[in-house]
PDB file of C-alpha atoms and ligand atoms in Angstrom:
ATOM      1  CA  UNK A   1       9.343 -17.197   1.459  1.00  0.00           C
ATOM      2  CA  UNK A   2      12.110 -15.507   3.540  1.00  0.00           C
ATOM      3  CA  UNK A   3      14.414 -17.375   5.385  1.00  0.00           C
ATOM      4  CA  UNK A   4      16.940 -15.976   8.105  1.00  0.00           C
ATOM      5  CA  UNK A   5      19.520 -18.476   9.122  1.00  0.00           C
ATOM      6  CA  UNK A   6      22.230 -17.663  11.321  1.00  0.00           C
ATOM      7  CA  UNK A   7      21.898 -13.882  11.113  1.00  0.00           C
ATOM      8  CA  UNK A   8      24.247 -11.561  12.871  1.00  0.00           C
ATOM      9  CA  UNK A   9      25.414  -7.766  13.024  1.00  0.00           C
ATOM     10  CA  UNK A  10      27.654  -6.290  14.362  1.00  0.00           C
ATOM     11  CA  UNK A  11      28.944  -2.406  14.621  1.00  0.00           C
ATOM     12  CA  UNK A  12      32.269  -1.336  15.560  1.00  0.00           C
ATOM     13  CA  UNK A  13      31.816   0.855  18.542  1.00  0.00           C
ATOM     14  CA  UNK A  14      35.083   2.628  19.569  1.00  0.00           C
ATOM     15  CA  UNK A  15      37.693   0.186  18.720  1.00  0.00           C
ATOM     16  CA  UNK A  16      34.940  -2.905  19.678  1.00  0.00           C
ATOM     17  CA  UNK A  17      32.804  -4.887  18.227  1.00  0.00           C
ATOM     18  CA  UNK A  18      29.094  -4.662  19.393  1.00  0.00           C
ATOM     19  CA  UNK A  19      26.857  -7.334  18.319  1.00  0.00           C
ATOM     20  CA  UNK A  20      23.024  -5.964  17.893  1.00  0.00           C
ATOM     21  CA  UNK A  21      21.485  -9.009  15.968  1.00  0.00           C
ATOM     22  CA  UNK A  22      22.747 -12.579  17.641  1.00  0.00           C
ATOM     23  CA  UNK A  23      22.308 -15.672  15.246  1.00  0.00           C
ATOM     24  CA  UNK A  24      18.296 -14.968  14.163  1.00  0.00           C
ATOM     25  CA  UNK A  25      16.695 -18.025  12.442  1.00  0.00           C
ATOM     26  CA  UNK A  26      13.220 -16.962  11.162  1.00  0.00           C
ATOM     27  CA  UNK A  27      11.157 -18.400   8.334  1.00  0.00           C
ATOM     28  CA  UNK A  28       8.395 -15.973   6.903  1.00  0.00           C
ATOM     29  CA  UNK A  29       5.625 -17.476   4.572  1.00  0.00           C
ATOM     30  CA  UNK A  30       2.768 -16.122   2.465  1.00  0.00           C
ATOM     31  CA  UNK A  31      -0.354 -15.785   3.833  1.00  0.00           C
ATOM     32  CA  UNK A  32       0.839 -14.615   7.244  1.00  0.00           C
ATOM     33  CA  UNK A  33       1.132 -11.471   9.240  1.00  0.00           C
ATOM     34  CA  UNK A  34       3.787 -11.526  11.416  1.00  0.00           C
ATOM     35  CA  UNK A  35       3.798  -8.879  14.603  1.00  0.00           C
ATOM     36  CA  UNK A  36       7.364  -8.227  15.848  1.00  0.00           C
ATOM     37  CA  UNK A  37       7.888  -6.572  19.242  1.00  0.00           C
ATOM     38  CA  UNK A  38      10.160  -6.193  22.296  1.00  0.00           C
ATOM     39  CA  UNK A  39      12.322  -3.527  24.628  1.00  0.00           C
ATOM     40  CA  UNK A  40      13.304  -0.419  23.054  1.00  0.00           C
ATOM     41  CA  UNK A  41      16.919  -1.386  21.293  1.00  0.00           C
ATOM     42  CA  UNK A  42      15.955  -4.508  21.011  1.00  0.00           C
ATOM     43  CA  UNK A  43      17.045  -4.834  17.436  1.00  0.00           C
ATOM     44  CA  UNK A  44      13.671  -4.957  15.666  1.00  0.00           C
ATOM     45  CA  UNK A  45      14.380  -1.962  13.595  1.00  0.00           C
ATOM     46  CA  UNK A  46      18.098  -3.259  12.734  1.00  0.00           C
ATOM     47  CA  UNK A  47      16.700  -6.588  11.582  1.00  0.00           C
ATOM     48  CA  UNK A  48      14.003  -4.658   9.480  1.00  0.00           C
ATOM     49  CA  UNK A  49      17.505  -2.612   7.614  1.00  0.00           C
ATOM     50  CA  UNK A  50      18.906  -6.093   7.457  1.00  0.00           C
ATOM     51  CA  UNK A  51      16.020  -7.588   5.614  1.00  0.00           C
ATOM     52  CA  UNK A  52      16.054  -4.595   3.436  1.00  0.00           C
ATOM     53  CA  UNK A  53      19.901  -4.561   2.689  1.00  0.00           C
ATOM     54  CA  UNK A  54      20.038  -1.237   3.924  1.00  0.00           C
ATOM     55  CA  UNK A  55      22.682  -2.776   6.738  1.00  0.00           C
ATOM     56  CA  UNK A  56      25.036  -5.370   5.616  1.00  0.00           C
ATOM     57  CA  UNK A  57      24.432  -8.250   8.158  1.00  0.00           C
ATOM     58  CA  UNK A  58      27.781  -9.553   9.576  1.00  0.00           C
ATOM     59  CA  UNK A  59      27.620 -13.124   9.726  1.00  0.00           C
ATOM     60  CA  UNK A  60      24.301 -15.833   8.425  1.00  0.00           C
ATOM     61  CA  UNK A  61      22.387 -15.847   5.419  1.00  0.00           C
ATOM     62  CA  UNK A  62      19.458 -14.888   4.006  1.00  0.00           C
ATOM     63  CA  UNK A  63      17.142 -16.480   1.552  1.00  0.00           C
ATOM     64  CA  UNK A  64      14.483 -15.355  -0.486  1.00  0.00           C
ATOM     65  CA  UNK A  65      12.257 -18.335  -2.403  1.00  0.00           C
ATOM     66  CA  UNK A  66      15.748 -20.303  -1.883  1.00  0.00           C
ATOM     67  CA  UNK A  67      17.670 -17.729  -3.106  1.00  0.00           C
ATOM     68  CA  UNK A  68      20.586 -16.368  -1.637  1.00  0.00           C
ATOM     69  CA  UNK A  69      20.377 -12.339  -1.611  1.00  0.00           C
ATOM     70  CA  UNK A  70      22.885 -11.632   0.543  1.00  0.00           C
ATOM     71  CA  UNK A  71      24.874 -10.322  -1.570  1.00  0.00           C
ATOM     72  CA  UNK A  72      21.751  -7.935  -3.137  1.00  0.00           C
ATOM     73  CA  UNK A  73      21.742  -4.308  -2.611  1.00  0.00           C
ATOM     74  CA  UNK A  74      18.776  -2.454  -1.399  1.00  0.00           C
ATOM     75  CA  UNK A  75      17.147  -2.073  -5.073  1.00  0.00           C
ATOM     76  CA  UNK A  76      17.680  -5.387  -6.374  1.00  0.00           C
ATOM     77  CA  UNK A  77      15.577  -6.699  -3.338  1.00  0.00           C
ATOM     78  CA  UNK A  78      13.237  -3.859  -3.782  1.00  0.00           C
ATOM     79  CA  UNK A  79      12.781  -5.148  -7.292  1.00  0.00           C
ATOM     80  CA  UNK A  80      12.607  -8.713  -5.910  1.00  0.00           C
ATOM     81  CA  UNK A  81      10.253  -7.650  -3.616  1.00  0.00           C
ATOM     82  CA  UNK A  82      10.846  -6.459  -0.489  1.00  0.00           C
ATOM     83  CA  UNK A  83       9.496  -2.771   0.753  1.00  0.00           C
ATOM     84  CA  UNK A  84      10.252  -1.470   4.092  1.00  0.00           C
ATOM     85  CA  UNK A  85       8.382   1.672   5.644  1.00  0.00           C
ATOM     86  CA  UNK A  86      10.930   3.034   7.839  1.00  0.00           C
ATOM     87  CA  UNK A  87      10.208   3.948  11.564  1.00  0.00           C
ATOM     88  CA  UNK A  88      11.472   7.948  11.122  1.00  0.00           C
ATOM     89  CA  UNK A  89      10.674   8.515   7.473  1.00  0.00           C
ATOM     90  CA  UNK A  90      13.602  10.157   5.814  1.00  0.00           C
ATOM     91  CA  UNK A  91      12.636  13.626   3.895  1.00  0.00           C
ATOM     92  CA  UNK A  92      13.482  13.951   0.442  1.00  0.00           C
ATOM     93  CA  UNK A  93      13.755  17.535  -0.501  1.00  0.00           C
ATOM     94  CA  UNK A  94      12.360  19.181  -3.876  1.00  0.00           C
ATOM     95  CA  UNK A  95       9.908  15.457  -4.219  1.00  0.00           C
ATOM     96  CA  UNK A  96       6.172  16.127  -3.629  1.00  0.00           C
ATOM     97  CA  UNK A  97       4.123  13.172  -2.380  1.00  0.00           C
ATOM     98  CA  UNK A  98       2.915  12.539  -5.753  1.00  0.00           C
ATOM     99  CA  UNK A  99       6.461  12.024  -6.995  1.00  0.00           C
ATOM    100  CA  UNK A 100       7.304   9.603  -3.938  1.00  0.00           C
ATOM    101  CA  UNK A 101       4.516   7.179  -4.619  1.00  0.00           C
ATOM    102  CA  UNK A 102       5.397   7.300  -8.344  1.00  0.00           C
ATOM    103  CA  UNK A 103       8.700   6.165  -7.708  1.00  0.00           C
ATOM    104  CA  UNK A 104       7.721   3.450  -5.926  1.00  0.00           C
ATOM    105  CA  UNK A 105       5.209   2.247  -7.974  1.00  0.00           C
ATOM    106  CA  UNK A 106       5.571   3.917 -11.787  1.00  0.00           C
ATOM    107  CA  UNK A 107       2.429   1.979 -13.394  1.00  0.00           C
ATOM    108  CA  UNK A 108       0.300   3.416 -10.524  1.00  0.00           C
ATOM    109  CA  UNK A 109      -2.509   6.139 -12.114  1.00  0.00           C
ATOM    110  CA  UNK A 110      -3.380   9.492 -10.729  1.00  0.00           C
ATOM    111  CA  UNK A 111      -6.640   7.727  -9.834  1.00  0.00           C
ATOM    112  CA  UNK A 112      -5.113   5.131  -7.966  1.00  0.00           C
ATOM    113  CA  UNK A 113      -2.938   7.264  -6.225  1.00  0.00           C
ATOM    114  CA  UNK A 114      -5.623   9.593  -4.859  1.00  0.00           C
ATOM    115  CA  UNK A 115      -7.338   6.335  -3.355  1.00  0.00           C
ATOM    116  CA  UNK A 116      -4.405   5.245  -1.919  1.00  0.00           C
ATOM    117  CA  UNK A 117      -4.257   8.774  -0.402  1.00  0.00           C
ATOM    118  CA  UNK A 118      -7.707   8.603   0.792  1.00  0.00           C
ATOM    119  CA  UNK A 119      -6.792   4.662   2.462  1.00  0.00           C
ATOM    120  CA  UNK A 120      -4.371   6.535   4.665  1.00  0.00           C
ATOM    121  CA  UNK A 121      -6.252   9.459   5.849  1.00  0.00           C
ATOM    122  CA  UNK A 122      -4.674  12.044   3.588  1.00  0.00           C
ATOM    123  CA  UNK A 123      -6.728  14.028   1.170  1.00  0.00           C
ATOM    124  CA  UNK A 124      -5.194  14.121  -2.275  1.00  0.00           C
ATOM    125  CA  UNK A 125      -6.111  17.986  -2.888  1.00  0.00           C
ATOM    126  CA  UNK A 126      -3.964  19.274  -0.039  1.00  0.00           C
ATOM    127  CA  UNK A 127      -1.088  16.644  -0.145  1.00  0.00           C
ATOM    128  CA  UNK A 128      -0.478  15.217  -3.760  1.00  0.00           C
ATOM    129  CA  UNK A 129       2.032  18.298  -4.134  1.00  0.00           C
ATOM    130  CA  UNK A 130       3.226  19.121  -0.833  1.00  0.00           C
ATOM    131  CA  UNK A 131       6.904  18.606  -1.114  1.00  0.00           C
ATOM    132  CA  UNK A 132       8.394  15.765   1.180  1.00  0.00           C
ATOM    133  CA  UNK A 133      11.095  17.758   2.132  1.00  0.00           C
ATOM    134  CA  UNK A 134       9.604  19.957   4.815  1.00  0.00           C
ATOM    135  CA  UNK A 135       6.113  21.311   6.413  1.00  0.00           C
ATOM    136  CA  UNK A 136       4.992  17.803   6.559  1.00  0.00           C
ATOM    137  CA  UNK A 137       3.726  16.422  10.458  1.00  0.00           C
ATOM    138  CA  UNK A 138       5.062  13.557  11.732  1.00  0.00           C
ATOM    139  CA  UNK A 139       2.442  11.653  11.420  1.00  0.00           C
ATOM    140  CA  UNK A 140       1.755  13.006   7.989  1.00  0.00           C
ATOM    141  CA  UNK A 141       4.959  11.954   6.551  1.00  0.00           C
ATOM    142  CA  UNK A 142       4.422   8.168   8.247  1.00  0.00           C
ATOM    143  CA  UNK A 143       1.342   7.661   6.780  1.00  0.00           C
ATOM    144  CA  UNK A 144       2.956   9.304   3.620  1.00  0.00           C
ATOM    145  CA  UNK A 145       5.840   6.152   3.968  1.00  0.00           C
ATOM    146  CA  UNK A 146       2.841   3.737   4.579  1.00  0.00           C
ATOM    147  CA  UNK A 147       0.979   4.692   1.774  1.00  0.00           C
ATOM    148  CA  UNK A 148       4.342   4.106  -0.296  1.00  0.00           C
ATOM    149  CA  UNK A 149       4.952   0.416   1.030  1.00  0.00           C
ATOM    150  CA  UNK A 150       0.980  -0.003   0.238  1.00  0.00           C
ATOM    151  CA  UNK A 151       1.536   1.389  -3.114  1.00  0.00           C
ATOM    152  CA  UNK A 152       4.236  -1.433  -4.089  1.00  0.00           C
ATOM    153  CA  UNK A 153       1.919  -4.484  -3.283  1.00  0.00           C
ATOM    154  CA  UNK A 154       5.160  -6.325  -2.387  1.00  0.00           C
ATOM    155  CA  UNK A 155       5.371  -9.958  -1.628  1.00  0.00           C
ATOM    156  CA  UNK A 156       7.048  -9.049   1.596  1.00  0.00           C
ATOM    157  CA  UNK A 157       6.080  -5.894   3.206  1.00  0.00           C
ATOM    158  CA  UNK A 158       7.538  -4.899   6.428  1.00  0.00           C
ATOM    159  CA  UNK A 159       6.013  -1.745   8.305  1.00  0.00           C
ATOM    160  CA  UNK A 160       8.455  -0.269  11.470  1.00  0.00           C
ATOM    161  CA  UNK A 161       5.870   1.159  14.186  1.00  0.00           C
ATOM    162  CA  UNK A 162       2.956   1.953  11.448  1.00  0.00           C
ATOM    163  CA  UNK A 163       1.341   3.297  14.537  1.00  0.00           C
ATOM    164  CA  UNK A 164       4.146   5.969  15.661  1.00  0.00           C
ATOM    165  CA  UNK A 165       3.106   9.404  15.720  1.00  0.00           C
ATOM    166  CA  UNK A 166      -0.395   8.466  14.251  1.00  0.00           C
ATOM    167  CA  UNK A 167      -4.031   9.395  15.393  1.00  0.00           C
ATOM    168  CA  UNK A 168      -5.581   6.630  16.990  1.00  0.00           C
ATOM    169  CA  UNK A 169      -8.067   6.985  14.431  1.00  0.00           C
ATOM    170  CA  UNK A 170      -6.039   6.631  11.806  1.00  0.00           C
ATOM    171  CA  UNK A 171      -4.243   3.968  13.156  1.00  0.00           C
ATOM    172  CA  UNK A 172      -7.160   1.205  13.259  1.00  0.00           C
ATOM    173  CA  UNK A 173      -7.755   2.311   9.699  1.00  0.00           C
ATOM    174  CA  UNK A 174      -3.942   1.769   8.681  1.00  0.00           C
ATOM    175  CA  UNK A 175      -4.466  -1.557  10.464  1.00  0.00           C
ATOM    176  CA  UNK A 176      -7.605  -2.676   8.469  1.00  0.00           C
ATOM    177  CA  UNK A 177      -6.030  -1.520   5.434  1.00  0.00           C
ATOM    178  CA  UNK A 178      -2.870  -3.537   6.346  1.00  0.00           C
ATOM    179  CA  UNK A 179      -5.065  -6.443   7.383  1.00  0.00           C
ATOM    180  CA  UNK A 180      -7.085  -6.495   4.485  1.00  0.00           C
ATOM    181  CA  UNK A 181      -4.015  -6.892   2.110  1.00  0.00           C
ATOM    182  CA  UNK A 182      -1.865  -9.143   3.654  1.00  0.00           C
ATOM    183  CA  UNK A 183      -4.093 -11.672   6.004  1.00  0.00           C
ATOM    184  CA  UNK A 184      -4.537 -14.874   3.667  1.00  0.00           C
ATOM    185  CA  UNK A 185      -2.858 -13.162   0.770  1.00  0.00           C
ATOM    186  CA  UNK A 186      -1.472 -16.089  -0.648  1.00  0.00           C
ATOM    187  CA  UNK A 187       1.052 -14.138  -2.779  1.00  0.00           C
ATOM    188  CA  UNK A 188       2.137 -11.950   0.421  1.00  0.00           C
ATOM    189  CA  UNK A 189       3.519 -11.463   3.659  1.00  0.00           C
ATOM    190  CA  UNK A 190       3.850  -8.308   5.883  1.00  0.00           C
ATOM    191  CA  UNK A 191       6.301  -8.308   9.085  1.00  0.00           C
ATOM    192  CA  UNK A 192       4.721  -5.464  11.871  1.00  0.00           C
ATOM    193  CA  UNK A 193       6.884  -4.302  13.995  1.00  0.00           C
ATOM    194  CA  UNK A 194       4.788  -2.617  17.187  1.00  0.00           C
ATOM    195  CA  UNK A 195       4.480  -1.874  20.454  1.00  0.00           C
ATOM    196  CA  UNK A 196       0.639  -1.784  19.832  1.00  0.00           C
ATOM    197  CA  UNK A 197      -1.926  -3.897  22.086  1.00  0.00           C
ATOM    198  CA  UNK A 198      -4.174  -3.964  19.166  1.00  0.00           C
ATOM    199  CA  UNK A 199      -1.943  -4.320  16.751  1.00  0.00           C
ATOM    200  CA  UNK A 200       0.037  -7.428  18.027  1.00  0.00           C
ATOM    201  CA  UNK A 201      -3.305  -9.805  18.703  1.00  0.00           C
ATOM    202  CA  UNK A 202      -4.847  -9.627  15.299  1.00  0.00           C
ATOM    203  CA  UNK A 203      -1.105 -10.642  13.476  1.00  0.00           C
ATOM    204  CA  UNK A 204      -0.781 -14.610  13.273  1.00  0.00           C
ATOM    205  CA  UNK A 205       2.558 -14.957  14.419  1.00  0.00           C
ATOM    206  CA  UNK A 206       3.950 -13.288  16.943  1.00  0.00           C
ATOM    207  CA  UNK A 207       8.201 -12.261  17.710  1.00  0.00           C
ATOM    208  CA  UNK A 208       9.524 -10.982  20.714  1.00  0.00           C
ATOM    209  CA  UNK A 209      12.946  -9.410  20.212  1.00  0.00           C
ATOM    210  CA  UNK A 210      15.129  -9.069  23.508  1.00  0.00           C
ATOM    211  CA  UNK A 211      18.718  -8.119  23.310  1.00  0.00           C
ATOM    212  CA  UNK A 212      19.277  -8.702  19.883  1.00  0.00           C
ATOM    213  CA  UNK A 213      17.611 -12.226  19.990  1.00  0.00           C
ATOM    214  CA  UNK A 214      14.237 -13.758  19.423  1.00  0.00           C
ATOM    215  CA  UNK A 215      13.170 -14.723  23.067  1.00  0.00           C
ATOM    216  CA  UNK A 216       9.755 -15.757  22.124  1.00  0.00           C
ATOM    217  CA  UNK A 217       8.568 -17.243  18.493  1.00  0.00           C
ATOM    218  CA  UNK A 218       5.139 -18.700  17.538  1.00  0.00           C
ATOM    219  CA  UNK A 219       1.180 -18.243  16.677  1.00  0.00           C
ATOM    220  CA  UNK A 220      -0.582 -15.500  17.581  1.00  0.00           C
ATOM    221  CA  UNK A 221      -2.698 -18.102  19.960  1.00  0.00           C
ATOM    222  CA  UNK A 222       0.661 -18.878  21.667  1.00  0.00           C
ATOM    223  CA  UNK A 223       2.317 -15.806  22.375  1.00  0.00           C
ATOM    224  CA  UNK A 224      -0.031 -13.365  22.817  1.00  0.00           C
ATOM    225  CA  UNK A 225      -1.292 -14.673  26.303  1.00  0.00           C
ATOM    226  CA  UNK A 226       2.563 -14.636  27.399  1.00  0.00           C
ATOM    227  CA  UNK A 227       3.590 -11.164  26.092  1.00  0.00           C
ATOM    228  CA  UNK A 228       0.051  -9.499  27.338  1.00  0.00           C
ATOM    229  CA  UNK A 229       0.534 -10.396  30.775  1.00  0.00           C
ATOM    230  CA  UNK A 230       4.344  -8.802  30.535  1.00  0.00           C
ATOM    231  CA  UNK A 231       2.207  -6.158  29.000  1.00  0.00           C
ATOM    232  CA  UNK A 232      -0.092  -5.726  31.371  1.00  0.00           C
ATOM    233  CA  UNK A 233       2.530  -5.152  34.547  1.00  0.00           C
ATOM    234  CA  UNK A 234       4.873  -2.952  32.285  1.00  0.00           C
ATOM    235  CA  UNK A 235       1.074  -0.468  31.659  1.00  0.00           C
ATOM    236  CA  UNK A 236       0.815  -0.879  35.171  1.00  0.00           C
ATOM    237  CA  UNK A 237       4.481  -0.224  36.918  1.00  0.00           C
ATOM    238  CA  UNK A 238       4.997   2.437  34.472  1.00  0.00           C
ATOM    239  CA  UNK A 239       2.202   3.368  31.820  1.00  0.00           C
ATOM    240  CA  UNK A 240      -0.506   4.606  33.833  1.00  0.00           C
ATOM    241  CA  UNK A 241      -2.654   2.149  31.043  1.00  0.00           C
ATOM    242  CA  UNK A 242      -1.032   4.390  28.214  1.00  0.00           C
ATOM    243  CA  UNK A 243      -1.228   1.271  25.422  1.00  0.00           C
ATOM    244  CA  UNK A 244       1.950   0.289  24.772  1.00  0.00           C
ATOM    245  CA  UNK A 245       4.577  -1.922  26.024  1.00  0.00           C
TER     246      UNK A 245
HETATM  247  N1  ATP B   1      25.617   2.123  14.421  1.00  0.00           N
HETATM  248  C1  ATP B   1      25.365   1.759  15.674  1.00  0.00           C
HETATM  249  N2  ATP B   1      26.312   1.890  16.634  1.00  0.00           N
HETATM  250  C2  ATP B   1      26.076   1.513  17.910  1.00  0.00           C
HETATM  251  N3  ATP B   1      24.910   0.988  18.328  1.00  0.00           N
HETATM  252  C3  ATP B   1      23.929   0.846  17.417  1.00  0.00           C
HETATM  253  C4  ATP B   1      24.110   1.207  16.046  1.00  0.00           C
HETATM  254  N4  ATP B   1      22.950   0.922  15.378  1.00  0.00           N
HETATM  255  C5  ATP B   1      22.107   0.425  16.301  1.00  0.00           C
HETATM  256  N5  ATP B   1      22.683   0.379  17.514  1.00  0.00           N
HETATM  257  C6  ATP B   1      22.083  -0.098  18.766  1.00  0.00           C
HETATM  258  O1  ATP B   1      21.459  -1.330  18.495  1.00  0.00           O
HETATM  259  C7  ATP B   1      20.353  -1.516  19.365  1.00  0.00           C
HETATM  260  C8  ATP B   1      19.152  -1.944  18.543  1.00  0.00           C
HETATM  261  O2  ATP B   1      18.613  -0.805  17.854  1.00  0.00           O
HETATM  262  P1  ATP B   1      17.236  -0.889  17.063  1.00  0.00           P
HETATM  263  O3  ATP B   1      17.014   0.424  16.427  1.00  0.00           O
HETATM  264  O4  ATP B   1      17.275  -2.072  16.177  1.00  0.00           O
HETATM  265  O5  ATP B   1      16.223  -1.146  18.253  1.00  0.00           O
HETATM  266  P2  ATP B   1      14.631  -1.319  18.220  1.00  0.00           P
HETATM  267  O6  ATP B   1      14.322  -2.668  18.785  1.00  0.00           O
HETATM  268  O7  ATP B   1      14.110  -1.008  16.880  1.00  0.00           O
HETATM  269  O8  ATP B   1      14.179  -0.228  19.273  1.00  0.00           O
HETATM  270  P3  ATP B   1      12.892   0.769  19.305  1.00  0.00           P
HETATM  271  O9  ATP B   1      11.753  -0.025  19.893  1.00  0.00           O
HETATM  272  O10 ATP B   1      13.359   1.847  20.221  1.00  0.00           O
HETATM  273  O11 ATP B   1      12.647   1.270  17.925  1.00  0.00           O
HETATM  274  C9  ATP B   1      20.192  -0.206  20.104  1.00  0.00           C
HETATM  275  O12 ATP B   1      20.766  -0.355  21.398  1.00  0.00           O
HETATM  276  C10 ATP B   1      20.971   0.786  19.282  1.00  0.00           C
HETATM  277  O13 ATP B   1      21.482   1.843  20.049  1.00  0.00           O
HETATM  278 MG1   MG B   2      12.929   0.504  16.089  1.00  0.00          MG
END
């Protein structure tokens, strides 16, 4: 469905270039849910705003079904079907929450939107018309930007750190909600990108970003036993068996 060939970017950073992403090839299909992880500054977020248009990439292409969108801006793949939920939620003053999920998805009914609500731990009574541009938690307005992706049913749905700032509890029910749309969804794919232990072994592919390249691409069955045992000493040396990476 989405192809990556050849993708760079690069920021000018005081009179020099700085290259973040270095020539990513990637090919995402339906029916898969890809976990992407790695170091802090990796580049997983970048590549996520790549994907999205929200950064122009420097150099490379990128395909979706075949076709070239390169040259797309961030609504036109939005309407092609792309949806991103961003890692630090922006906040959009004078919109309530209502509004927000509205936007992204216009035929969606009061009814549905409630449930939707409900499917990420918020009750629709006390947040439908909180306004998004203050008062809102951290984790409130994340699951707020989740809901929104959710909302879209996109073909390719990519979640930054869905677990950031969240309630553990919360969190495994964003994940089963997240699994339950987009594991053998024929029509879909969803790209995770997460530092989580739980997270990363129930995905079917598995990324591993390290200075702005992939280091390590394939199945779940592959990866995981590689990247857990990095894991595992990182928890150990540093982590105190926090879960993360
Ligand atoms: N405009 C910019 N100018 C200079 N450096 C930048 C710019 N944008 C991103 N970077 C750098 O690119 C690197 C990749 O950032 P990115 O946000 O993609 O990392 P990440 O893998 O998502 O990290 P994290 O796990 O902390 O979210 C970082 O070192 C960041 O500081
Ligand atoms: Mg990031």
């Amino acid at each position: 469905m989405l192809h990556l060939e050849n993708l760079s970017f690069s920021v000018q950073n005081n009179g020099q270039s700085k290259q973040i992403l270095k020539n990513i090839n990637l090919q995402i299909e339906r029916g898969k849910l890809y976990g992407v992880t790695g170091p802090n500054g990796s580049g997983k977020t970048t590549l996520a705003k790549v994907i999205m248009g929200i950064l122009p990439h420097t150099e490379g292409h990128i395909y979706l079904d075949g076709e070239e969108i390169s040259g797309k801006n961030i609504t036109q793949r939005a309407n092609l079907g792309i949806a991103y939920a961003f890692q630090q939620p922006p906040r959009f003053k004078g919109l309530t929450v209502q509004d927000l999920v509205k936007i992204a998805q216009p035929k969606l009914k009061n009814l549905s939107i409630r449930k939707k609500m409900r499917d990420v731990g918020l009750c629709p009574e006390d947040y439908m018309d909180r306004d998004m541009g203050s008062g809102l938690s951290g984790g409130e307005m994340k699951r707020i930007e989740i809901m929104q992706v959710l909302a879209r049913s996109a073909k390719l749905a990519i979640f930054d750190e869905p677990e950031a700032g969240v309630d553990l509890w919360t969190i495994q029910r964003l994940v089963d909600i997240i699994v339950g749309i987009y594991k053998n969804n024929p029509e879909a794919a969803a790209l995770i990108i997460t530092h989580n232990r739980n997270i990363l072994p129930i995905c079917d592919e598995l990324i591993v970003f390290e200075e702005g390249k992939i280091r390590l691409q394939g199945s779940q069955a592959e990866i995981w036993p590689l990247i857990r045992d990095d894991i595992v000493c990182q928890v150990q040396d540093t982590c105190r068996g926090e879960e993360i990476i």
